mmCIF file of C-alpha atoms in Angstrom:
data_model
loop_
_atom_site.group_PDB
_atom_site.id
_atom_site.type_symbol
_atom_site.label_atom_id
_atom_site.label_comp_id
_atom_site.label_asym_id
_atom_site.label_seq_id
_atom_site.Cartn_x
_atom_site.Cartn_y
_atom_site.Cartn_z
ATOM 1 C CA MET X 250 -7.773 -27.418 1.489
ATOM 2 C CA THR X 251 -6.383 -29.912 -0.972
ATOM 3 C CA GLU X 252 -6.489 -29.354 -4.709
ATOM 4 C CA ARG X 253 -5.205 -31.430 -7.579
ATOM 5 C CA THR X 254 -3.799 -29.780 -10.665
ATOM 6 C CA ALA X 255 -3.357 -31.836 -13.815
ATOM 7 C CA ARG X 256 -0.605 -31.172 -16.306
ATOM 8 C CA PRO X 257 -1.610 -30.225 -19.841
ATOM 9 C CA ALA X 258 -1.393 -32.915 -22.493
ATOM 10 C CA PRO X 259 2.209 -33.672 -23.409
ATOM 11 C CA ALA X 260 1.851 -32.070 -26.833
ATOM 12 C CA ALA X 261 1.105 -28.717 -25.202
ATOM 13 C CA GLU X 262 4.192 -28.760 -22.994
ATOM 14 C CA ALA X 263 7.706 -27.695 -23.862
ATOM 15 C CA PRO X 264 10.107 -30.637 -23.855
ATOM 16 C CA ARG X 265 11.488 -31.273 -20.383
ATOM 17 C CA ARG X 266 15.232 -31.213 -20.037
ATOM 18 C CA PRO X 267 16.865 -34.362 -18.729
ATOM 19 C CA ALA X 268 16.943 -34.554 -14.939
ATOM 20 C CA ALA X 269 20.660 -35.358 -15.135
ATOM 21 C CA LEU X 270 21.522 -31.983 -16.682
ATOM 22 C CA PRO X 271 24.591 -30.826 -14.715
ATOM 23 C CA THR X 272 23.740 -27.549 -12.995
ATOM 24 C CA SER X 273 26.100 -27.443 -10.030
ATOM 25 C CA VAL X 274 28.831 -29.372 -8.276
ATOM 26 C CA LEU X 275 27.561 -32.609 -6.727
ATOM 27 C CA GLN X 276 28.914 -33.223 -3.222
ATOM 28 C CA PRO X 277 28.668 -36.385 -1.136
ATOM 29 C CA LEU X 278 25.806 -36.574 1.338
ATOM 30 C CA GLY X 279 27.136 -35.800 4.817
ATOM 31 C CA ARG X 280 29.885 -33.494 3.535
ATOM 32 C CA LEU X 281 31.126 -31.096 6.251
ATOM 33 C CA ARG X 282 34.027 -28.693 6.011
ATOM 34 C CA ALA X 283 36.197 -27.046 8.620
ATOM 35 C CA ASP X 284 37.738 -24.517 6.238
ATOM 36 C CA TRP X 285 34.782 -22.307 5.302
ATOM 37 C CA PRO X 286 35.604 -18.595 5.166
ATOM 38 C CA ARG X 287 35.361 -16.796 8.483
ATOM 39 C CA THR X 288 32.713 -14.534 6.976
ATOM 40 C CA PHE X 289 30.408 -14.579 3.959
ATOM 41 C CA ALA X 290 29.919 -10.803 4.006
ATOM 42 C CA ASP X 291 31.370 -10.609 0.495
ATOM 43 C CA ARG X 292 28.215 -12.435 -0.714
ATOM 44 C CA LEU X 293 25.909 -9.617 0.442
ATOM 45 C CA THR X 294 23.893 -7.965 -2.328
ATOM 46 C CA ALA X 295 23.793 -4.675 -0.404
ATOM 47 C CA PRO X 296 25.486 -3.379 2.743
ATOM 48 C CA LEU X 297 23.730 -4.131 5.998
ATOM 49 C CA PRO X 298 21.992 -1.145 7.629
ATOM 50 C CA GLY X 299 24.116 1.004 9.897
ATOM 51 C CA VAL X 300 23.534 3.116 12.981
ATOM 52 C CA ARG X 301 21.661 5.861 11.095
ATOM 53 C CA ALA X 302 19.176 3.408 9.623
ATOM 54 C CA LEU X 303 18.601 1.806 13.019
ATOM 55 C CA ALA X 304 18.062 5.228 14.561
ATOM 56 C CA ARG X 305 15.538 6.117 11.847
ATOM 57 C CA LEU X 306 13.678 2.853 12.405
ATOM 58 C CA ALA X 307 13.496 3.525 16.141
ATOM 59 C CA ARG X 308 12.349 7.103 15.509
ATOM 60 C CA GLU X 309 9.611 6.100 13.084
ATOM 61 C CA GLY X 310 8.571 3.021 15.032
ATOM 62 C CA ALA X 311 7.600 1.283 11.773
ATOM 63 C CA VAL X 312 8.171 -2.276 12.948
ATOM 64 C CA ARG X 313 4.534 -3.374 13.411
ATOM 65 C CA PRO X 314 1.302 -2.657 11.534
ATOM 66 C CA ARG X 315 -0.908 0.142 12.765
ATOM 67 C CA PRO X 316 -4.062 -0.944 14.619
ATOM 68 C CA GLU X 317 -6.093 -0.713 11.415
ATOM 69 C CA GLY X 318 -3.561 -3.001 9.734
ATOM 70 C CA LEU X 319 -4.271 -5.699 12.325
ATOM 71 C CA ARG X 320 -8.050 -5.640 11.961
ATOM 72 C CA ASP X 321 -7.959 -8.302 9.250
ATOM 73 C CA VAL X 322 -6.204 -10.924 11.383
ATOM 74 C CA PRO X 323 -9.485 -12.916 11.636
ATOM 75 C CA LEU X 324 -9.626 -12.956 7.817
ATOM 76 C CA LEU X 325 -6.208 -14.527 7.324
ATOM 77 C CA PRO X 326 -6.709 -17.783 5.371
ATOM 78 C CA PHE X 327 -6.423 -20.834 7.607
ATOM 79 C CA GLU X 328 -7.886 -24.065 6.248
ATOM 80 C CA PRO X 329 -6.036 -27.107 7.570
ATOM 81 C CA GLY X 330 -6.896 -30.370 5.913
ATOM 82 C CA PRO X 331 -5.548 -33.888 5.529
ATOM 83 C CA LEU X 332 -2.339 -34.231 3.597
ATOM 84 C CA PRO X 333 -3.000 -35.569 0.101
ATOM 85 C CA PRO X 334 -1.571 -38.943 -0.893
ATOM 86 C CA ALA X 335 1.664 -38.610 -2.811
ATOM 87 C CA GLY X 336 3.423 -41.513 -4.480
ATOM 88 C CA PRO X 337 6.964 -41.512 -5.873
ATOM 89 C CA GLY X 338 5.806 -39.977 -9.175
ATOM 90 C CA THR X 339 4.003 -36.954 -7.738
ATOM 91 C CA VAL X 340 5.011 -33.675 -6.164
ATOM 92 C CA ALA X 341 2.783 -32.472 -3.327
ATOM 93 C CA VAL X 342 3.210 -29.354 -1.199
ATOM 94 C CA THR X 343 1.477 -28.364 2.025
ATOM 95 C CA TRP X 344 1.941 -24.928 3.600
ATOM 96 C CA ALA X 345 2.355 -25.166 7.374
ATOM 97 C CA GLY X 346 2.824 -21.395 7.634
ATOM 98 C CA HIS X 347 5.573 -18.786 7.132
ATOM 99 C CA ALA X 348 8.397 -20.554 5.208
ATOM 100 C CA SER X 349 7.566 -24.037 6.479
ATOM 101 C CA TRP X 350 6.407 -26.491 3.807
ATOM 102 C CA ILE X 351 5.907 -30.206 3.725
ATOM 103 C CA VAL X 352 7.187 -31.138 0.276
ATOM 104 C CA ARG X 353 6.658 -34.679 -1.008
ATOM 105 C CA VAL X 354 8.922 -35.264 -3.976
ATOM 106 C CA GLY X 355 10.445 -38.411 -5.449
ATOM 107 C CA GLY X 356 8.927 -40.487 -2.667
ATOM 108 C CA LEU X 357 10.557 -38.351 0.062
ATOM 109 C CA THR X 358 8.963 -36.084 2.667
ATOM 110 C CA VAL X 359 11.035 -32.915 3.000
ATOM 111 C CA LEU X 360 10.510 -30.079 5.492
ATOM 112 C CA THR X 361 11.632 -26.568 4.592
ATOM 113 C CA ASP X 362 12.671 -24.206 7.417
ATOM 114 C CA PRO X 363 10.398 -26.011 9.901
ATOM 115 C CA VAL X 364 8.919 -23.697 12.550
ATOM 116 C CA TRP X 365 6.147 -25.338 14.583
ATOM 117 C CA SER X 366 6.637 -23.096 17.636
ATOM 118 C CA ARG X 367 3.891 -20.714 18.698
ATOM 119 C CA ARG X 368 6.408 -17.944 19.303
ATOM 120 C CA ILE X 369 9.896 -17.178 18.036
ATOM 121 C CA PHE X 370 12.551 -14.971 19.568
ATOM 122 C CA GLY X 371 11.769 -11.246 19.341
ATOM 123 C CA THR X 372 8.285 -11.467 17.809
ATOM 124 C CA PRO X 373 4.668 -11.712 19.005
ATOM 125 C CA ALA X 374 2.927 -15.079 18.935
ATOM 126 C CA ARG X 375 1.711 -16.539 15.650
ATOM 127 C CA LEU X 376 -1.238 -14.879 13.947
ATOM 128 C CA THR X 377 -2.451 -18.246 12.663
ATOM 129 C CA PRO X 378 -1.883 -21.715 14.110
ATOM 130 C CA VAL X 379 0.462 -24.139 12.400
ATOM 131 C CA GLY X 380 -1.349 -25.559 9.383
ATOM 132 C CA VAL X 381 -0.420 -29.188 10.127
ATOM 133 C CA ARG X 382 -0.277 -30.712 13.591
ATOM 134 C CA TRP X 383 3.129 -32.184 14.278
ATOM 135 C CA GLU X 384 1.610 -35.596 14.937
ATOM 136 C CA ASP X 385 0.096 -35.499 11.428
ATOM 137 C CA VAL X 386 3.431 -34.865 9.686
ATOM 138 C CA PRO X 387 4.575 -37.995 7.812
ATOM 139 C CA PRO X 388 7.965 -39.460 8.723
ATOM 140 C CA VAL X 389 10.497 -36.853 7.660
ATOM 141 C CA ASP X 390 13.147 -38.004 5.185
ATOM 142 C CA ALA X 391 15.085 -34.723 5.004
ATOM 143 C CA VAL X 392 15.122 -31.111 6.183
ATOM 144 C CA VAL X 393 16.450 -28.130 4.231
ATOM 145 C CA ILE X 394 17.393 -24.874 5.951
ATOM 146 C CA SER X 395 17.746 -21.564 4.116
ATOM 147 C CA HIS X 396 19.607 -19.562 6.800
ATOM 148 C CA ASN X 397 19.935 -19.110 10.542
ATOM 149 C CA HIS X 398 17.416 -16.357 11.393
ATOM 150 C CA PHE X 399 15.087 -17.417 14.209
ATOM 151 C CA ASP X 400 11.973 -17.480 12.017
ATOM 152 C CA HIS X 401 13.660 -20.003 9.720
ATOM 153 C CA LEU X 402 15.885 -22.001 12.088
ATOM 154 C CA ASP X 403 13.778 -22.982 15.104
ATOM 155 C CA ALA X 404 15.592 -25.075 17.677
ATOM 156 C CA PRO X 405 12.458 -26.266 19.574
ATOM 157 C CA THR X 406 10.964 -27.643 16.350
ATOM 158 C CA LEU X 407 14.172 -29.342 15.290
ATOM 159 C CA ARG X 408 14.425 -31.036 18.696
ATOM 160 C CA ARG X 409 11.276 -32.977 17.756
ATOM 161 C CA LEU X 410 13.111 -34.746 14.931
ATOM 162 C CA PRO X 411 15.164 -37.936 15.190
ATOM 163 C CA ARG X 412 18.821 -36.960 15.267
ATOM 164 C CA THR X 413 19.430 -39.309 12.332
ATOM 165 C CA THR X 414 17.251 -37.148 10.047
ATOM 166 C CA PRO X 415 19.299 -35.928 7.045
ATOM 167 C CA VAL X 416 19.662 -32.149 7.247
ATOM 168 C CA LEU X 417 20.968 -30.021 4.368
ATOM 169 C CA VAL X 418 22.219 -26.596 5.424
ATOM 170 C CA PRO X 419 24.153 -23.582 4.141
ATOM 171 C CA ALA X 420 27.919 -23.427 4.413
ATOM 172 C CA GLY X 421 29.078 -22.692 7.937
ATOM 173 C CA LEU X 422 25.880 -23.858 9.673
ATOM 174 C CA GLY X 423 26.785 -27.513 10.092
ATOM 175 C CA ARG X 424 28.363 -27.114 13.546
ATOM 176 C CA TRP X 425 25.080 -25.723 14.921
ATOM 177 C CA PHE X 426 23.427 -29.053 14.085
ATOM 178 C CA LEU X 427 26.336 -31.216 15.203
ATOM 179 C CA ARG X 428 26.240 -29.559 18.628
ATOM 180 C CA ARG X 429 22.586 -30.618 18.889
ATOM 181 C CA GLY X 430 23.316 -34.236 18.105
ATOM 182 C CA PHE X 431 22.357 -34.445 14.429
ATOM 183 C CA THR X 432 24.478 -37.085 12.728
ATOM 184 C CA ARG X 433 23.600 -36.710 9.026
ATOM 185 C CA VAL X 434 24.387 -33.083 8.222
ATOM 186 C CA THR X 435 25.403 -31.824 4.773
ATOM 187 C CA GLU X 436 26.819 -28.322 4.264
ATOM 188 C CA LEU X 437 26.670 -26.783 0.800
ATOM 189 C CA ASP X 438 27.941 -23.631 -0.842
ATOM 190 C CA TRP X 439 26.007 -21.829 -3.578
ATOM 191 C CA TRP X 440 25.811 -23.907 -6.757
ATOM 192 C CA GLU X 441 26.583 -27.139 -4.914
ATOM 193 C CA ALA X 442 24.224 -30.098 -4.615
ATOM 194 C CA ALA X 443 23.726 -33.438 -2.898
ATOM 195 C CA GLU X 444 21.484 -36.403 -3.662
ATOM 196 C CA LEU X 445 19.291 -38.457 -1.342
ATOM 197 C CA ASP X 446 17.432 -41.526 -2.637
ATOM 198 C CA GLY X 447 17.249 -40.146 -6.160
ATOM 199 C CA VAL X 448 16.205 -36.595 -5.224
ATOM 200 C CA ARG X 449 18.715 -33.861 -5.953
ATOM 201 C CA PHE X 450 19.066 -30.912 -3.563
ATOM 202 C CA ASP X 451 20.720 -27.863 -5.156
ATOM 203 C CA PHE X 452 21.662 -24.927 -2.928
ATOM 204 C CA VAL X 453 21.253 -21.643 -4.796
ATOM 205 C CA PRO X 454 21.904 -17.963 -3.970
ATOM 206 C CA ALA X 455 19.529 -15.512 -2.315
ATOM 207 C CA HIS X 456 19.585 -11.785 -1.615
ATOM 208 C CA HIS X 457 19.701 -11.929 2.157
ATOM 209 C CA TRP X 458 22.097 -12.309 5.126
ATOM 210 C CA SER X 459 22.593 -14.323 8.316
ATOM 211 C CA LYS X 460 22.796 -13.559 12.017
ATOM 212 C CA ARG X 461 21.744 -15.373 15.180
ATOM 213 C CA THR X 462 23.846 -13.813 17.938
ATOM 214 C CA LEU X 463 25.675 -10.537 18.453
ATOM 215 C CA LEU X 464 28.915 -12.056 17.205
ATOM 216 C CA ASP X 465 28.029 -14.194 14.188
ATOM 217 C CA THR X 466 26.848 -11.774 11.483
ATOM 218 C CA CYS X 467 27.296 -13.467 8.086
ATOM 219 C CA ARG X 468 29.387 -16.280 9.600
ATOM 220 C CA SER X 469 27.158 -18.782 7.777
ATOM 221 C CA LEU X 470 25.671 -18.595 4.291
ATOM 222 C CA TRP X 471 22.067 -18.075 3.174
ATOM 223 C CA GLY X 472 20.184 -19.246 0.095
ATOM 224 C CA GLY X 473 17.364 -21.285 -1.412
ATOM 225 C CA TRP X 474 16.910 -24.843 -2.633
ATOM 226 C CA VAL X 475 15.937 -26.519 -5.892
ATOM 227 C CA LEU X 476 14.579 -30.039 -5.386
ATOM 228 C CA THR X 477 14.558 -32.280 -8.465
ATOM 229 C CA ASP X 478 13.267 -35.851 -8.734
ATOM 230 C CA THR X 479 14.344 -38.503 -11.216
ATOM 231 C CA ALA X 480 11.545 -37.519 -13.626
ATOM 232 C CA GLY X 481 12.813 -33.937 -13.755
ATOM 233 C CA HIS X 482 10.054 -32.367 -11.619
ATOM 234 C CA ARG X 483 11.474 -29.276 -9.923
ATOM 235 C CA VAL X 484 10.405 -27.281 -6.879
ATOM 236 C CA TYR X 485 12.245 -24.089 -5.968
ATOM 237 C CA PHE X 486 12.133 -22.959 -2.325
ATOM 238 C CA ALA X 487 13.426 -19.400 -2.107
ATOM 239 C CA GLY X 488 13.858 -19.245 1.659
ATOM 240 C CA ASP X 489 14.176 -15.566 2.557
ATOM 241 C CA THR X 490 15.263 -13.127 -0.136
ATOM 242 C CA GLY X 491 15.066 -9.712 -1.689
ATOM 243 C CA TYR X 492 14.685 -9.152 -5.418
ATOM 244 C CA GLY X 493 17.676 -9.179 -7.739
ATOM 245 C CA HIS X 494 19.706 -10.815 -10.453
ATOM 246 C CA TRP X 495 19.961 -14.263 -8.894
ATOM 247 C CA PHE X 496 16.468 -15.321 -9.962
ATOM 248 C CA ALA X 497 17.275 -15.193 -13.665
ATOM 249 C CA GLU X 498 20.520 -17.095 -13.069
ATOM 250 C CA ILE X 499 18.739 -19.774 -11.030
ATOM 251 C CA GLY X 500 16.191 -20.162 -13.822
ATOM 252 C CA ARG X 501 18.956 -20.458 -16.400
ATOM 253 C CA ARG X 502 20.774 -23.175 -14.467
ATOM 254 C CA HIS X 503 17.580 -24.979 -13.464
ATOM 255 C CA PRO X 504 15.200 -24.742 -16.406
ATOM 256 C CA GLY X 505 11.680 -26.072 -16.161
ATOM 257 C CA ILE X 506 10.857 -25.212 -12.541
ATOM 258 C CA ASP X 507 7.359 -26.576 -11.949
ATOM 259 C CA LEU X 508 6.653 -24.639 -8.762
ATOM 260 C CA ALA X 509 8.350 -21.676 -7.086
ATOM 261 C CA LEU X 510 7.722 -21.139 -3.370
ATOM 262 C CA LEU X 511 8.315 -17.403 -3.048
ATOM 263 C CA PRO X 512 8.075 -14.942 -0.123
ATOM 264 C CA ILE X 513 5.589 -12.070 -0.391
ATOM 265 C CA GLY X 514 5.488 -10.605 3.138
ATOM 266 C CA ALA X 515 7.600 -8.717 5.703
ATOM 267 C CA TYR X 516 8.407 -5.939 3.234
ATOM 268 C CA ALA X 517 7.475 -2.609 4.865
ATOM 269 C CA PRO X 518 8.954 -0.091 5.215
ATOM 270 C CA ARG X 519 10.704 -0.528 1.901
ATOM 271 C CA TRP X 520 13.663 1.725 2.748
ATOM 272 C CA TRP X 521 14.456 -0.765 5.511
ATOM 273 C CA LEU X 522 13.596 -4.145 3.989
ATOM 274 C CA SER X 523 13.827 -3.881 0.194
ATOM 275 C CA ASP X 524 17.315 -5.399 0.049
ATOM 276 C CA VAL X 525 16.331 -8.579 1.899
ATOM 277 C CA HIS X 526 12.572 -9.174 1.398
ATOM 278 C CA THR X 527 10.611 -9.143 -1.852
ATOM 279 C CA ASP X 528 7.298 -7.343 -1.890
ATOM 280 C CA PRO X 529 4.385 -9.014 -3.729
ATOM 281 C CA GLU X 530 5.091 -7.315 -7.063
ATOM 282 C CA GLU X 531 8.764 -8.281 -6.891
ATOM 283 C CA ALA X 532 7.807 -11.857 -6.070
ATOM 284 C CA VAL X 533 5.792 -12.045 -9.297
ATOM 285 C CA ARG X 534 8.749 -10.602 -11.211
ATOM 286 C CA ALA X 535 11.017 -13.183 -9.577
ATOM 287 C CA HIS X 536 8.621 -15.936 -10.663
ATOM 288 C CA GLN X 537 8.868 -14.673 -14.243
ATOM 289 C CA ASP X 538 12.658 -14.364 -14.065
ATOM 290 C CA LEU X 539 12.855 -17.972 -12.883
ATOM 291 C CA GLY X 540 10.752 -19.156 -15.805
ATOM 292 C CA ALA X 541 8.682 -21.134 -13.316
ATOM 293 C CA ARG X 542 5.307 -22.553 -14.287
ATOM 294 C CA ARG X 543 3.502 -22.015 -10.983
ATOM 295 C CA MET X 544 4.029 -19.880 -7.883
ATOM 296 C CA ALA X 545 2.958 -20.475 -4.287
ATOM 297 C CA PRO X 546 3.294 -17.439 -1.987
ATOM 298 C CA MET X 547 4.729 -17.834 1.515
ATOM 299 C CA HIS X 548 6.353 -15.794 4.311
ATOM 300 C CA TRP X 549 3.168 -13.995 5.302
ATOM 301 C CA ALA X 550 0.032 -14.557 7.463
ATOM 302 C CA THR X 551 2.056 -16.160 10.252
ATOM 303 C CA PHE X 552 4.341 -13.810 12.210
ATOM 304 C CA VAL X 553 4.280 -10.018 12.522
ATOM 305 C CA LEU X 554 7.747 -9.029 11.311
ATOM 306 C CA SER X 555 7.099 -5.672 9.634
ATOM 307 C CA SER X 556 4.595 -2.847 9.233
ATOM 308 C CA GLU X 557 2.397 -3.716 6.227
ATOM 309 C CA PRO X 558 -1.269 -4.559 6.957
ATOM 310 C CA VAL X 559 -1.551 -8.285 7.563
ATOM 311 C CA LEU X 560 -3.819 -9.071 4.594
ATOM 312 C CA GLU X 561 -2.116 -6.723 2.116
ATOM 313 C CA PRO X 562 0.461 -9.244 0.784
ATOM 314 C CA LEU X 563 -2.319 -11.485 -0.556
ATOM 315 C CA THR X 564 -4.341 -8.718 -2.200
ATOM 316 C CA ARG X 565 -1.242 -7.213 -3.797
ATOM 317 C CA VAL X 566 0.165 -10.498 -5.118
ATOM 318 C CA ARG X 567 -3.176 -11.341 -6.701
ATOM 319 C CA ALA X 568 -3.323 -7.922 -8.348
ATOM 320 C CA ALA X 569 0.287 -8.186 -9.573
ATOM 321 C CA TRP X 570 -0.383 -11.648 -10.986
ATOM 322 C CA THR X 571 -3.409 -10.394 -12.900
ATOM 323 C CA HIS X 572 -1.521 -7.322 -14.117
ATOM 324 C CA ALA X 573 1.249 -9.577 -15.454
ATOM 325 C CA GLY X 574 -1.326 -11.514 -17.484
ATOM 326 C CA LEU X 575 -0.425 -14.851 -15.917
ATOM 327 C CA PRO X 576 -2.896 -17.778 -15.745
ATOM 328 C CA ARG X 577 -4.896 -17.519 -12.535
ATOM 329 C CA GLU X 578 -4.754 -21.279 -11.965
ATOM 330 C CA HIS X 579 -0.954 -21.092 -11.796
ATOM 331 C CA LEU X 580 -1.031 -18.865 -8.696
ATOM 332 C CA TRP X 581 -1.297 -21.291 -5.809
ATOM 333 C CA ASP X 582 -2.308 -18.778 -3.114
ATOM 334 C CA LEU X 583 -2.879 -21.430 -0.479
ATOM 335 C CA PRO X 584 -4.336 -20.887 2.967
ATOM 336 C CA VAL X 585 -2.232 -21.938 5.917
ATOM 337 C CA GLY X 586 -2.711 -25.696 6.041
ATOM 338 C CA GLY X 587 -3.577 -25.923 2.342
ATOM 339 C CA SER X 588 -2.119 -28.441 -0.108
ATOM 340 C CA ARG X 589 -1.820 -28.999 -3.836
ATOM 341 C CA VAL X 590 -0.522 -31.854 -5.914
ATOM 342 C CA LEU X 591 1.244 -31.942 -9.248
ATOM 343 C CA VAL X 592 -0.007 -34.809 -11.386
ATOM 344 C CA PRO X 593 2.508 -36.131 -13.913
#
């Protein structure tokens, strides 16, 4: 499903800040460091769960929806369609599923947390197919990664890319890509940025954590990305995050976000996941804190990672949006495979 959304007449819009507004430290493309801290645990918003919490989770068995919560799997929105045309002056987004987007901005095609695999480590197979066949993905100009969890950093998908593809990653994750032959890897800390062909990539904080093996907890950083073209159009990709103070700070440093890609799923039970995953109501609050114009929900309808009913994230985010009094046309609740285009 492809939709086109026109901007209001210029007189109705607030003046856009210059794209060159300094918001973070600009680093050279391809910057790698060998002196990152051994751990980023001091960046955690809340302590990671301990033995008691793990024991409670095992006792309650609340890691998957109940059978009645899975009945709506056939109703999950899946409407793949052709990617819309997108020239250098437009911003187009296509949801491939979970946190994977095809973002066309400033003439570039950027993939976010690309996961085209049918199954990821430790989870059942996808509930919905990938929204865009790999052979239909345009040539990829850059990839951004939010953190190293398996549902966001998928080695089989990344092996499909040319090793010369520019990859922008959190601090401490560069070696993972170098070991796999990638030659254009850029590591960034929070509030650092790099530029590629006129598009600025700012790495911003998130309320989350990192872990891929038994021995690497918080050894690499986690965060989101703000992509800005030369005209000042901005797309914020939150990656994986809980709710908290960072959203207001991101909005302050990056005013005029046109579209926020925000997670709304994998939130139940709340005692277990509230520190690291926003629920639908918190996602709407985060959108407001950011001062973003539009919001596109993600991180639902793809993998079973938690115990909420599979269709509940969509119904709750729609209700929260209405309750907040926000314009319905600014909630881009896309189906998997759906696209929309910003028209300057």
